[in-house]
Amino acid sequence: MVATANLSRSDLDSSSGSDLSVSSRTSNRSLRVVEKERRRNEAGDPFLLSLKYFSKVEAGTPRIGNDVLERHLVQVERVGLSRGLPPEAISVMLDYAMSLRGKICVRVLKFLIPATVVPQEAVVQAVAWLCVSKIAISTQVLFLRWLLTVFDMIDSKDNLRAIYGFIFHFVTEENLVCNNIALTHFWFFPVIVRPFRVRKLLDLQTKMGRQPFLLHLLSLYKVFCPELVTLALPSQMRSGFKNHNSMWKAALSAVQKRNNSQVSSDISLTLGVKHKTNSRKRKYHHLEVPSLSSSVQRNSPFSSSRKVFPLEQLHTFPQLLDNLHRIELPSQMGSLLGSNLSLCYLDYVQDDSAFLRLNFWLGHALHEEFLFCSSRDGGSGSSSEALHLLNRLLSTQHFLQEGFSSTEGFLYKFLNVWDGSLLRPQILGLLSDIPVVPSSCINQLLFEPLVQLFFTSTLFFKCSVIDCLNNMLLKWLTWHSVYALEDGLDISLHSHTPMNMSLSGFMDSVVELVRFVGRLAAVGLQLEGCHSLLLSFILDFYETVCDMFLKYGLPLVVMPPVGVFYPALFATDPVSVDRLGYIMYRYKNNLISAKCQQKETKQAFHISRQTYREFNHYLSFMVSCLWNSKMFLPGMAIEVDQELLSLSKVAKPWTSFDLIHHPAFLGYALDFHHKCWPERKEVDLNSIKAGKQWDWYLEFLFSQGFQGLQQFVQSSITRRSVAGTNDQGQGDRLSL
């Protein structure tokens, strides 16, 4: 039995060994097949053979008269200019080119057209060749231009920015100073601005004169570190960033079009390739708010020596308070829009350079995505990135309680090309945040574009525009009420702009805005048949206007035009009449207070007599119409020929718009009549005016929520008592 067991075990071991040997032989055969197939492919692909040749070519290999070298070079050149080179080929050919001198290096650089991305390590290795090899100045210039052309196609830039000092050394050599210096600084910015670099640029500027590229670069440094650049720079400079990379433009464009591939970087912006059939519209994914990252690396020696606290590590408000003086601004200021804590810090430091950088980023993004686009690009507002950016911008401006100057400048241009439907809520929301516009230019910048849109748009758009202008006026008045007492008559329009405006200038702008809305409202009500929705938004606006003196401290009273007053008085809905009563009540209080204050304190402001006359006219007509039942009578504001009234066959037409017969209150009068005389079959509304029924009717009417009408009646009508009874049909108005 033991022998049998041993036999079985030996058989198993032998069978297992044979299986392993078979598996090993099969695996080795598969590897040999794969290797043979690879060699066959390499042997059949001349491009791979050429890359293998250049990766193994030895130093000192003759280049002139070398047919093998020329054949492989032509093969790689053909692929590079037709399909573009893959990343591995870019690494091999760039390393080979930078190790050479002469015409072959220039030739290789000219056909280094990437098909997808450029490896970062290949660029770092090429910069290393600049340090150890005696490359001609013209070749160094060509390499730097190639680097700037493909900069956005480099897969990563961490190590590249770490050797910025070496690149700066080469581009500041006097023989290399040209457009490269400005462009190189521009692409590698922002980095830690070093004083010796600024001094080097100032020395070059002294030697070469006021060259445009140097002035642009110095102006950039002056924005970020004004203490380093004390040189006076012109406010307007012609463009100094000329593009000399035309040799790669057409080739890159052709390669991308042929490959039909999407490159994640912004190649179209970098290369500046222009076609007549294409627009300057960028892709919407560039509207995304950048991620928050500091301009100083977290583990860098500079960061540790200064004990800098990067903003991306800021998560709580106590952290903000503890590190308030150690926070480093991010490399991309647009990333501040995504963090409320960062906005708190920005609002606290009041750094002009930070606001300049943020305004530049915002202005560039808004102009590129909305002004330099066409309908063929699909810029219809359906992009979620565009919607997200504008919503984030609105949230930021509401958080800071002020708008950005770049947003204001963009809106003035965009209104001239806006169709009224593209991102309407966001555009109107941004428009309501603009600061006070001087009266001398408000018509051209704001009113003329809005008029064209308003009169050719739908009812909903008209309501949206009136609401936007109401919010704009509210913010102007709120700003005045907060800062007027602190600044006196010299009122700063914006916390970060130098423009100032006197109190009279501010009042002129407010008057222009109120009168403009009055014209829009009057014509809009005619176009829309006095629609109750539009009338509601218009009355919202005049509820703001009527309280400008008492509520906001602005010594100004502007009455609504007749095209707004009469449609509101004759409206068929009771809410509009009630709101008109409240507006007239507030107008009266503001005018009385202004008149009293003007007598007591000899202030410089003066409310014109025309304003008092307009108010008294409206008040007299409203009392005569609603209370005294004297509509259409001779001497009233609205006179109708008696023969024409007789043709209407309306009994007692002068009572058609009192508080009983007015179309807005007729239903309430019928309801009250039914409650007082439920047994009557015939309705006699005039019986409400007899005896105590009139007082009961007023109480019933005011109990329905018409507080505005109640305040108007109590403040503007003096009821006379005759023989112990109330004369409900007569009343005296209180004129000013």
XYZ file of C-alpha atoms in Angstrom:
736
model
C 0.000 0.000 0.000
C 2.881 2.319 0.780
C 4.509 1.522 -2.528
C 1.276 2.239 -4.282
C 1.027 5.592 -2.516
C 4.607 6.447 -3.415
C 3.981 5.519 -7.022
C 0.946 7.677 -7.211
C 2.848 10.626 -5.740
C 5.716 10.225 -8.199
C 3.304 10.023 -11.074
C 1.668 13.230 -9.939
C 5.019 14.988 -9.640
C 6.079 13.892 -13.109
C 2.786 14.897 -14.647
C 2.955 18.291 -12.885
C 6.490 18.837 -14.150
C 5.500 17.966 -17.663
C 2.585 20.426 -17.503
C 4.871 23.214 -16.318
C 7.356 22.510 -19.074
C 4.597 22.584 -21.662
C 3.257 25.878 -20.268
C 6.764 27.370 -20.254
C 7.392 26.303 -23.826
C 4.030 27.779 -24.858
C 4.805 31.094 -23.106
C 8.253 31.283 -24.688
C 6.765 30.561 -28.086
C 4.219 33.369 -27.594
C 6.935 35.835 -26.617
C 8.985 34.852 -29.641
C 5.966 35.343 -31.863
C 5.273 38.779 -30.385
C 8.918 39.788 -30.716
C 9.042 38.550 -34.288
C 5.861 40.458 -35.098
C 7.289 43.605 -33.556
C 10.486 43.305 -35.549
C 8.481 42.703 -38.699
C 6.429 45.832 -38.015
C 9.541 47.870 -37.338
C 11.160 46.539 -40.454
C 8.056 47.432 -42.430
C 7.570 50.937 -40.936
C 10.287 53.292 -42.163
C 9.203 55.991 -39.690
C 9.928 53.738 -36.701
C 13.240 52.752 -38.241
C 14.146 56.408 -38.652
C 13.277 57.187 -35.020
C 15.363 54.209 -33.905
C 18.255 55.508 -36.007
C 18.161 58.990 -34.461
C 17.829 57.611 -30.938
C 21.027 55.570 -31.387
C 23.075 57.838 -33.631
C 26.495 58.442 -32.182
C 28.149 61.776 -31.605
C 30.475 62.796 -34.385
C 28.485 61.072 -37.115
C 29.131 62.988 -40.337
C 26.189 64.976 -41.558
C 27.369 66.313 -44.893
C 27.159 63.711 -47.631
C 25.553 61.110 -45.324
C 22.834 59.538 -47.453
C 21.529 57.332 -44.612
C 21.079 60.344 -42.332
C 19.398 62.311 -45.102
C 17.001 59.429 -45.905
C 15.890 59.064 -42.281
C 15.642 62.829 -41.855
C 13.383 63.140 -44.897
C 11.189 60.341 -43.586
C 10.639 61.990 -40.183
C 10.188 65.405 -41.827
C 7.466 64.034 -44.101
C 5.536 62.548 -41.174
C 5.979 65.675 -39.034
C 4.604 68.033 -41.644
C 1.753 65.746 -42.681
C 0.467 63.989 -39.540
C 2.485 65.531 -36.736
C 4.953 63.758 -34.467
C 3.928 61.704 -31.417
C 5.405 62.613 -28.002
C 8.148 59.952 -28.222
C 9.269 61.280 -31.604
C 9.297 64.860 -30.259
C 11.601 63.768 -27.428
C 14.005 61.930 -29.744
C 14.197 64.566 -32.463
C 14.404 67.567 -30.087
C 17.251 65.936 -28.170
C 19.031 65.167 -31.451
C 18.539 68.672 -32.831
C 19.766 70.513 -29.711
C 22.913 68.376 -29.631
C 23.885 69.621 -33.096
C 25.121 72.840 -34.611
C 24.366 74.240 -38.001
C 21.613 73.927 -40.541
C 20.358 70.450 -39.571
C 19.340 71.729 -36.121
C 17.319 74.516 -37.732
C 15.777 72.057 -40.192
C 14.702 69.682 -37.411
C 13.173 72.471 -35.321
C 11.108 73.608 -38.292
C 9.309 70.256 -38.695
C 8.817 69.544 -34.966
C 5.032 69.699 -35.253
C 3.393 67.859 -32.316
C 0.387 65.694 -33.088
C -0.933 65.688 -29.509
C 1.282 66.947 -26.666
C 4.908 67.858 -26.019
C 6.657 66.008 -23.159
C 7.882 68.346 -20.459
C 11.076 66.378 -19.944
C 12.007 66.865 -23.600
C 11.807 70.662 -23.171
C 13.839 70.533 -19.951
C 16.487 68.427 -21.715
C 16.582 70.948 -24.567
C 17.143 73.816 -22.120
C 19.979 71.773 -20.613
C 21.560 71.550 -24.073
C 21.446 75.366 -24.232
C 23.584 75.489 -21.107
C 26.283 73.041 -22.260
C 26.339 73.422 -26.032
C 27.624 76.319 -28.103
C 24.488 76.822 -30.187
C 24.306 79.748 -32.535
C 22.294 82.795 -31.443
C 19.889 82.397 -34.362
C 19.268 78.778 -33.389
C 18.602 79.767 -29.780
C 16.075 82.341 -30.986
C 14.419 79.703 -33.165
C 14.176 77.269 -30.253
C 12.618 79.895 -27.991
C 10.060 80.736 -30.665
C 9.210 77.072 -31.072
C 8.872 76.757 -27.301
C 6.451 79.702 -27.170
C 4.441 78.254 -30.046
C 3.894 74.844 -28.417
C 3.840 76.137 -24.838
C 0.185 75.287 -24.245
C 0.717 71.793 -25.672
C 3.290 70.847 -23.020
C 1.780 68.106 -20.853
C 3.046 69.581 -17.560
C 4.867 72.758 -16.592
C 5.998 72.264 -12.977
C 9.608 71.426 -13.791
C 9.638 73.963 -16.600
C 8.736 76.820 -14.272
C 11.412 75.613 -11.871
C 14.100 76.406 -14.474
C 12.626 79.788 -15.386
C 15.804 81.474 -14.206
C 17.859 79.687 -16.856
C 15.421 80.653 -19.604
C 15.436 84.237 -18.328
C 19.232 84.253 -18.594
C 19.099 83.346 -22.282
C 16.318 85.713 -23.318
C 17.976 88.678 -21.575
C 21.214 88.346 -23.471
C 21.562 91.482 -25.548
C 21.861 89.538 -28.799
C 18.677 87.637 -28.027
C 16.592 90.583 -26.829
C 13.659 90.991 -29.174
C 10.056 89.999 -29.000
C 11.117 86.766 -27.252
C 11.808 88.503 -23.951
C 8.310 89.925 -23.668
C 6.573 86.767 -24.790
C 8.684 84.497 -22.579
C 7.970 86.596 -19.500
C 4.309 86.726 -20.435
C 3.899 82.956 -20.699
C 5.925 82.052 -17.604
C 4.232 84.769 -15.536
C 3.220 84.816 -12.709
C 6.347 83.781 -10.824
C 8.162 85.349 -7.935
C 9.293 88.719 -9.255
C 12.966 89.086 -8.476
C 14.507 92.571 -8.172
C 17.623 91.634 -10.147
C 15.449 90.644 -13.125
C 13.733 94.002 -13.091
C 17.104 95.758 -12.875
C 18.297 93.702 -15.835
C 15.304 94.822 -17.867
C 15.899 98.446 -16.898
C 19.518 98.128 -18.027
C 18.388 96.702 -21.349
C 15.874 99.495 -21.716
C 18.665 102.024 -21.154
C 20.819 100.387 -23.829
C 18.134 99.710 -26.428
C 15.814 102.632 -25.836
C 12.049 102.604 -25.235
C 11.278 99.486 -27.228
C 7.578 98.454 -27.217
C 8.250 94.906 -25.995
C 10.339 96.182 -23.059
C 7.767 98.823 -22.123
C 4.970 96.260 -22.126
C 6.963 93.925 -19.919
C 7.929 96.698 -17.505
C 4.285 97.809 -17.301
C 3.355 94.234 -16.391
C 5.923 94.180 -13.587
C 4.783 97.621 -12.427
C 1.233 96.332 -11.922
C 2.358 93.475 -9.686
C 5.306 95.116 -7.936
C 5.129 98.891 -8.408
C 7.916 99.451 -5.871
C 10.397 97.775 -8.224
C 9.540 99.840 -11.311
C 9.703 103.574 -10.680
C 10.039 104.416 -14.364
C 7.241 106.569 -15.792
C 5.464 104.570 -18.488
C 3.040 105.910 -21.116
C -0.647 105.172 -20.485
C -1.199 104.071 -24.087
C 1.316 101.906 -25.927
C 1.173 100.227 -29.265
C 1.289 96.461 -29.269
C 4.707 95.042 -28.498
C 3.882 91.324 -28.631
C 4.495 90.612 -32.283
C 4.129 87.032 -33.451
C 7.042 85.681 -35.470
C 5.950 82.039 -35.342
C 4.359 81.910 -38.793
C 6.523 78.976 -39.899
C 4.672 76.652 -37.491
C 1.184 78.202 -37.673
C -0.003 76.793 -40.955
C 1.607 73.394 -40.333
C 0.036 73.006 -36.895
C -3.337 74.115 -38.176
C -3.172 71.653 -41.062
C -2.112 68.793 -38.785
C -4.932 69.417 -36.324
C -7.480 69.749 -39.100
C -6.281 66.540 -40.749
C -6.183 64.573 -37.522
C -9.542 66.053 -36.453
C -8.394 65.907 -32.840
C -9.252 68.129 -29.897
C -6.238 69.377 -27.994
C -6.911 70.243 -24.396
C -4.819 73.415 -24.528
C -5.817 76.667 -26.126
C -3.869 76.224 -29.350
C -5.986 78.543 -31.438
C -5.338 81.430 -29.044
C -1.637 80.664 -28.727
C -0.915 80.352 -32.418
C -3.159 83.134 -33.577
C -4.110 81.230 -36.738
C -6.785 83.151 -38.605
C -9.000 81.896 -41.367
C -11.617 83.901 -43.139
C -14.216 81.225 -42.546
C -13.499 80.879 -38.850
C -14.200 83.361 -36.111
C -12.160 84.373 -33.113
C -14.571 82.517 -30.847
C -12.859 80.382 -28.263
C -14.237 77.193 -26.826
C -16.506 77.609 -23.857
C -14.471 75.351 -21.578
C -12.082 78.286 -21.142
C -14.825 80.043 -19.193
C -14.387 77.654 -16.303
C -13.244 79.300 -13.086
C -9.615 78.204 -12.475
C -8.821 76.083 -9.470
C -7.350 77.889 -6.486
C -3.564 77.543 -6.433
C -0.893 79.807 -5.012
C 1.823 81.361 -7.149
C 4.381 80.038 -4.641
C 4.988 76.298 -4.464
C 4.047 74.851 -1.117
C 7.433 73.202 -0.439
C 9.636 75.833 -2.075
C 12.419 77.488 0.003
C 10.930 80.903 -0.683
C 7.605 79.802 0.782
C 9.193 78.359 3.916
C 11.412 81.382 4.507
C 8.492 83.803 4.370
C 6.041 81.437 6.072
C 3.550 82.013 3.286
C 0.055 80.611 3.730
C -1.370 79.491 0.347
C -4.994 80.351 -0.296
C -5.832 76.801 -1.351
C -5.269 75.718 2.269
C -7.771 78.283 3.567
C -10.957 76.475 4.641
C -12.350 78.265 7.709
C -12.803 81.847 8.835
C -10.557 81.390 11.937
C -7.783 80.329 9.548
C -8.288 83.571 7.645
C -7.990 85.628 10.836
C -4.895 83.757 12.051
C -3.022 84.030 8.736
C -4.296 87.366 7.498
C -0.813 88.846 6.960
C 0.797 85.690 5.562
C -1.649 84.814 2.780
C -0.237 84.590 -0.730
C -2.469 85.583 -3.652
C -3.087 82.830 -6.225
C -1.307 82.570 -9.543
C -4.619 82.958 -11.400
C -6.799 85.679 -9.930
C -9.895 84.241 -11.583
C -9.796 81.410 -9.048
C -10.868 83.882 -6.340
C -14.397 83.785 -7.755
C -14.806 80.265 -6.440
C -14.013 80.965 -2.782
C -15.930 83.248 -0.434
C -13.069 83.231 2.079
C -10.706 84.419 -0.640
C -13.128 87.195 -1.502
C -13.173 88.211 2.172
C -9.404 88.493 2.067
C -9.495 90.426 -1.217
C -12.021 92.878 0.195
C -9.903 93.319 3.329
C -6.500 93.972 1.757
C -7.827 96.477 -0.842
C -4.862 95.623 -3.075
C -5.036 97.626 -6.312
C -2.759 95.218 -8.158
C -4.988 92.285 -7.172
C -8.066 94.051 -8.508
C -6.196 94.963 -11.678
C -5.245 91.332 -12.251
C -8.771 90.116 -11.553
C -10.264 92.783 -13.816
C -7.850 91.822 -16.593
C -8.820 88.150 -16.365
C -12.532 88.948 -16.295
C -12.348 91.423 -19.147
C -10.365 89.033 -21.320
C -12.730 86.109 -20.689
C -15.910 88.128 -21.240
C -14.659 89.861 -24.376
C -13.334 86.668 -25.948
C -16.420 84.585 -25.244
C -19.196 87.082 -25.986
C -17.896 89.963 -28.096
C -15.528 88.077 -30.406
C -17.943 85.291 -31.259
C -20.459 84.659 -34.025
C -23.641 82.630 -34.248
C -21.835 80.030 -36.340
C -19.826 79.034 -33.300
C -22.904 78.078 -31.385
C -22.575 80.920 -28.920
C -26.248 80.845 -28.011
C -25.888 80.777 -24.260
C -26.500 77.038 -24.001
C -23.038 76.513 -22.539
C -23.158 75.533 -18.904
C -19.671 77.004 -18.444
C -20.811 80.460 -19.572
C -23.866 80.264 -17.330
C -21.757 79.123 -14.382
C -19.219 81.920 -14.855
C -21.847 84.681 -15.045
C -23.705 83.291 -12.030
C -20.447 83.117 -10.100
C -19.626 86.674 -11.184
C -23.037 87.876 -10.018
C -22.574 86.123 -6.687
C -19.128 87.683 -6.276
C -20.367 91.199 -7.018
C -23.256 90.795 -4.586
C -20.807 89.516 -1.963
C -18.456 92.481 -2.469
C -21.460 94.823 -2.891
C -19.898 96.437 -5.940
C -19.262 95.670 -9.578
C -15.988 95.242 -11.433
C -14.803 97.862 -13.892
C -14.060 95.181 -16.499
C -17.645 93.945 -16.281
C -18.922 97.487 -16.723
C -16.786 98.069 -19.815
C -17.858 94.742 -21.282
C -21.555 95.498 -20.782
C -21.370 98.856 -22.550
C -19.974 97.104 -25.629
C -22.118 93.993 -25.381
C -25.411 95.907 -25.247
C -24.802 97.083 -28.814
C -24.703 93.500 -30.147
C -26.987 91.753 -27.661
C -30.190 90.199 -28.973
C -31.983 90.399 -25.621
C -32.274 86.633 -25.164
C -28.704 85.382 -24.656
C -28.324 84.733 -20.909
C -30.907 87.447 -20.198
C -31.193 87.097 -16.383
C -27.412 87.137 -15.946
C -26.781 90.072 -18.301
C -29.520 92.191 -16.724
C -28.272 91.228 -13.272
C -24.770 92.420 -14.139
C -26.234 95.568 -15.676
C -27.997 96.453 -12.437
C -24.626 96.333 -10.613
C -22.853 99.014 -12.640
C -21.822 102.120 -10.697
C -23.193 105.599 -11.320
C -22.683 106.696 -14.913
C -22.013 110.409 -15.563
C -24.987 112.153 -17.116
C -22.878 113.337 -20.040
C -22.369 109.803 -21.374
C -25.192 107.768 -19.844
C -27.385 108.225 -22.893
C -24.815 106.872 -25.333
C -23.522 104.056 -23.150
C -26.753 102.804 -21.625
C -29.968 104.356 -22.901
C -29.595 104.106 -26.668
C -28.877 100.331 -26.755
C -31.691 99.604 -24.280
C -34.257 101.653 -26.226
C -33.752 99.577 -29.359
C -34.150 96.350 -27.408
C -37.080 97.572 -25.299
C -39.419 98.706 -28.067
C -38.839 95.615 -30.234
C -39.110 93.009 -27.493
C -41.763 90.998 -25.719
C -43.766 91.995 -22.662
C -41.617 89.832 -20.412
C -38.420 91.512 -21.603
C -39.931 94.959 -21.008
C -40.747 93.945 -17.443
C -37.220 92.581 -16.977
C -35.630 95.838 -18.183
C -37.793 97.980 -15.864
C -36.917 95.697 -12.949
C -33.195 95.884 -13.848
C -33.260 99.689 -13.914
C -35.164 99.752 -10.628
C -32.463 97.601 -9.004
C -29.808 99.859 -10.505
C -31.459 102.941 -9.014
C -31.832 101.202 -5.641
C -28.106 100.439 -5.538
C -27.173 103.957 -6.547
C -29.382 105.431 -3.827
C -28.194 102.925 -1.224
C -24.584 103.726 -2.075
C -25.342 107.444 -1.719
C -27.078 107.006 1.630
C -24.108 105.022 2.990
C -21.165 107.061 1.698
C -22.525 110.575 1.198
C -22.175 111.530 4.867
C -18.627 110.174 5.034
C -17.319 111.743 1.834
C -19.312 114.977 1.860
C -19.947 116.289 -1.595
C -16.927 114.566 -3.174
C -18.396 111.155 -3.786
C -16.195 108.327 -5.002
C -18.087 106.271 -7.504
C -16.176 103.090 -6.930
C -13.914 101.798 -4.214
C -11.216 100.916 -6.715
C -11.550 103.626 -9.350
C -10.192 107.166 -9.139
C -13.227 108.804 -10.692
C -15.103 111.208 -8.413
C -18.481 112.836 -8.796
C -20.035 115.759 -6.978
C -23.486 115.633 -5.427
C -24.923 117.696 -8.267
C -23.365 115.331 -10.800
C -24.848 112.360 -8.981
C -28.280 113.993 -8.936
C -28.037 114.732 -12.662
C -27.368 111.052 -13.354
C -30.305 109.986 -11.171
C -32.632 112.466 -12.887
C -31.569 111.186 -16.305
C -32.237 107.601 -15.238
C -35.674 108.369 -13.743
C -36.791 110.370 -16.768
C -35.532 107.676 -19.120
C -37.556 105.025 -17.307
C -40.561 107.367 -17.415
C -40.304 107.576 -21.203
C -39.902 103.806 -21.505
C -42.871 103.220 -19.207
C -45.210 105.601 -21.003
C -44.520 104.191 -24.459
C -44.365 100.617 -23.186
C -47.833 100.892 -21.632
C -49.194 102.141 -24.947
C -47.576 99.308 -26.875
C -48.784 96.627 -24.456
C -52.296 98.027 -23.903
C -51.626 99.056 -20.284
C -50.881 95.473 -19.308
C -51.201 95.000 -15.554
C -47.910 93.057 -15.279
C -45.877 95.822 -16.908
C -47.740 98.427 -14.854
C -46.806 96.536 -11.689
C -43.073 96.732 -12.466
C -43.408 100.409 -13.348
C -45.112 101.138 -10.022
C -42.280 99.233 -8.286
C -39.869 101.712 -9.826
C -41.863 104.754 -8.733
C -42.195 103.400 -5.210
C -38.411 103.767 -5.132
C -38.470 107.222 -6.757
C -41.105 108.720 -4.470
C -38.995 108.110 -1.329
C -35.592 109.323 -2.516
C -35.493 112.219 -0.043
C -36.773 110.688 3.197
C -35.443 107.150 2.749
C -32.116 107.773 1.013
C -31.321 111.387 1.924
C -31.178 112.620 -1.672
C -32.710 116.115 -2.022
C -34.528 115.264 -5.230
C -38.181 114.709 -6.172
C -39.169 113.628 -9.688
C -42.863 113.124 -10.522
C -44.057 110.367 -12.876
C -45.162 111.398 -16.376
C -48.840 111.583 -17.337
C -48.357 108.435 -19.402
C -47.824 106.534 -16.152
C -50.118 108.391 -13.728
C -53.369 108.158 -15.695
C -53.043 104.471 -16.741
C -52.433 103.617 -13.083
C -55.414 105.689 -11.915
C -57.770 104.183 -14.515
C -56.440 100.622 -14.170
C -58.998 97.844 -13.968
C -57.181 96.034 -11.155
C -57.529 97.498 -7.641
C -53.917 96.729 -6.686
C -52.572 99.279 -9.182
C -54.909 102.022 -7.913
C -53.997 101.183 -4.335
C -50.264 101.369 -5.099
C -50.760 104.686 -6.871
C -52.437 105.985 -3.703
C -49.436 104.877 -1.642
C -47.010 106.517 -4.095
C -48.915 109.820 -3.916
C -48.940 109.564 -0.117
C -45.150 109.128 -0.031
C -44.626 111.939 -2.548
C -46.582 114.258 -0.273
C -44.536 113.335 2.809
C -41.250 113.824 0.936
C -42.294 117.203 -0.462
C -43.522 118.477 2.902
C -40.298 117.350 4.615
C -38.142 118.892 1.910
C -40.043 122.162 2.099
C -39.735 122.332 5.873
C -36.055 121.457 5.856
C -35.404 123.970 3.120
C -36.892 126.712 5.306
C -35.205 125.660 8.552
C -31.708 124.963 7.162
C -30.466 127.119 4.353
C -29.130 124.271 2.258
C -28.045 124.553 -1.325
C -30.667 122.253 -2.812
C -33.919 123.559 -4.153
C -37.002 121.699 -5.411
C -38.513 123.552 -8.333
C -42.003 124.996 -8.324
C -42.795 122.889 -11.373
C -42.503 119.787 -9.207
C -44.996 121.197 -6.680
C -47.368 122.170 -9.487
C -47.239 118.680 -10.987
C -47.936 117.099 -7.622
C -50.857 119.435 -6.863
C -52.296 118.769 -10.297
C -52.157 114.992 -9.814
C -53.485 115.264 -6.247
C -56.408 117.509 -7.249
C -57.427 115.270 -10.115
C -57.154 112.104 -8.037
C -59.291 113.510 -5.212
C -61.899 114.901 -7.608
C -62.074 111.615 -9.464
C -62.131 109.084 -6.609
C -63.792 111.124 -3.850
C -65.756 114.104 -5.194
C -67.128 112.381 -8.324
C -66.227 115.303 -10.601
C -64.860 113.454 -13.576
C -65.112 115.083 -17.064
C -66.521 118.348 -15.664
C -65.416 121.740 -16.992
C -62.194 122.967 -15.375
C -60.886 119.436 -14.699
C -57.650 118.078 -16.120
C -59.535 115.817 -18.524
C -62.401 117.569 -20.307
C -64.747 115.786 -22.697
C -67.338 117.520 -24.844
C -70.834 117.171 -23.382
C -72.302 116.104 -26.722
C -69.799 113.305 -26.920
C -70.661 112.240 -23.373
C -74.358 112.193 -24.236
C -73.663 109.863 -27.145
C -72.177 107.359 -24.702
C -75.588 107.075 -22.992
C -73.908 106.679 -19.611
C -75.951 108.077 -16.742
C -73.980 110.556 -14.644
C -70.625 109.972 -16.395
C -68.821 112.234 -13.894
C -69.279 109.511 -11.247
C -67.842 106.709 -13.384
C -64.468 106.632 -11.575
C -65.279 107.274 -7.930
C -64.570 104.703 -5.235
C -67.912 103.029 -5.934
C -68.216 103.032 -9.716
C -64.510 102.724 -10.549
C -63.962 99.508 -12.598
C -61.318 98.407 -10.102
C -63.702 98.689 -7.071
C -67.053 97.937 -8.685
C -66.963 94.327 -7.528
C -66.311 95.378 -3.935
C -69.200 97.874 -4.106
C -71.588 95.174 -5.337
C -70.461 92.816 -2.601
C -70.960 95.506 0.055
C -74.393 96.385 -1.358
C -75.480 92.763 -1.180
C -74.323 92.483 2.442
C -76.119 95.682 3.489
C -79.375 95.036 1.623
C -79.630 91.336 0.938
C -83.411 91.539 0.323
C -83.180 94.127 -2.464
C -83.569 92.845 -5.992
C -82.565 96.074 -7.689
C -79.020 97.384 -7.191
C -78.666 101.060 -6.378
C -74.997 101.793 -5.750
C -75.701 105.467 -5.049
C -77.414 104.382 -1.824
C -73.950 103.534 -0.428
C -73.187 107.268 -0.232
C -76.134 107.961 2.071
C -75.700 108.131 5.859
C -73.359 105.825 7.687
C -73.167 103.373 4.782
C -70.364 105.468 3.312
C -68.210 105.096 6.431
C -69.009 101.402 6.542
C -68.074 101.035 2.881
C -64.708 102.753 3.425
C -63.969 100.482 6.381
C -64.981 97.490 4.286
C -62.772 98.638 1.401
C -59.739 99.314 3.595
C -60.175 95.965 5.321
C -59.509 94.242 1.980
C -55.842 95.191 2.238
C -55.821 98.555 0.452
C -53.547 100.298 2.960
C -52.082 102.570 0.298
C -55.509 103.899 -0.608
C -56.324 104.317 3.082
C -53.147 106.345 3.709
C -53.903 108.520 0.697
C -57.492 109.260 1.835
C -56.490 109.974 5.422
C -53.598 112.276 4.470
C -55.006 114.104 1.455
C -58.754 114.512 2.145
C -60.395 116.582 4.886
C -63.954 115.407 5.422
C -66.459 118.140 6.340
C -69.253 117.633 8.855
C -72.578 119.374 8.240
C -75.392 119.345 10.913
C -73.832 116.402 12.692
C -73.696 114.238 9.619
C -70.862 113.465 7.241
C -71.049 114.907 3.747
C -69.714 111.833 1.928
C -69.806 113.422 -1.463
C -67.575 116.401 -0.708
C -64.016 116.732 0.488
C -61.181 119.190 0.440
C -57.750 118.277 -0.894
C -54.608 119.455 0.862
C -52.397 121.186 -1.663
C -48.733 122.073 -1.170
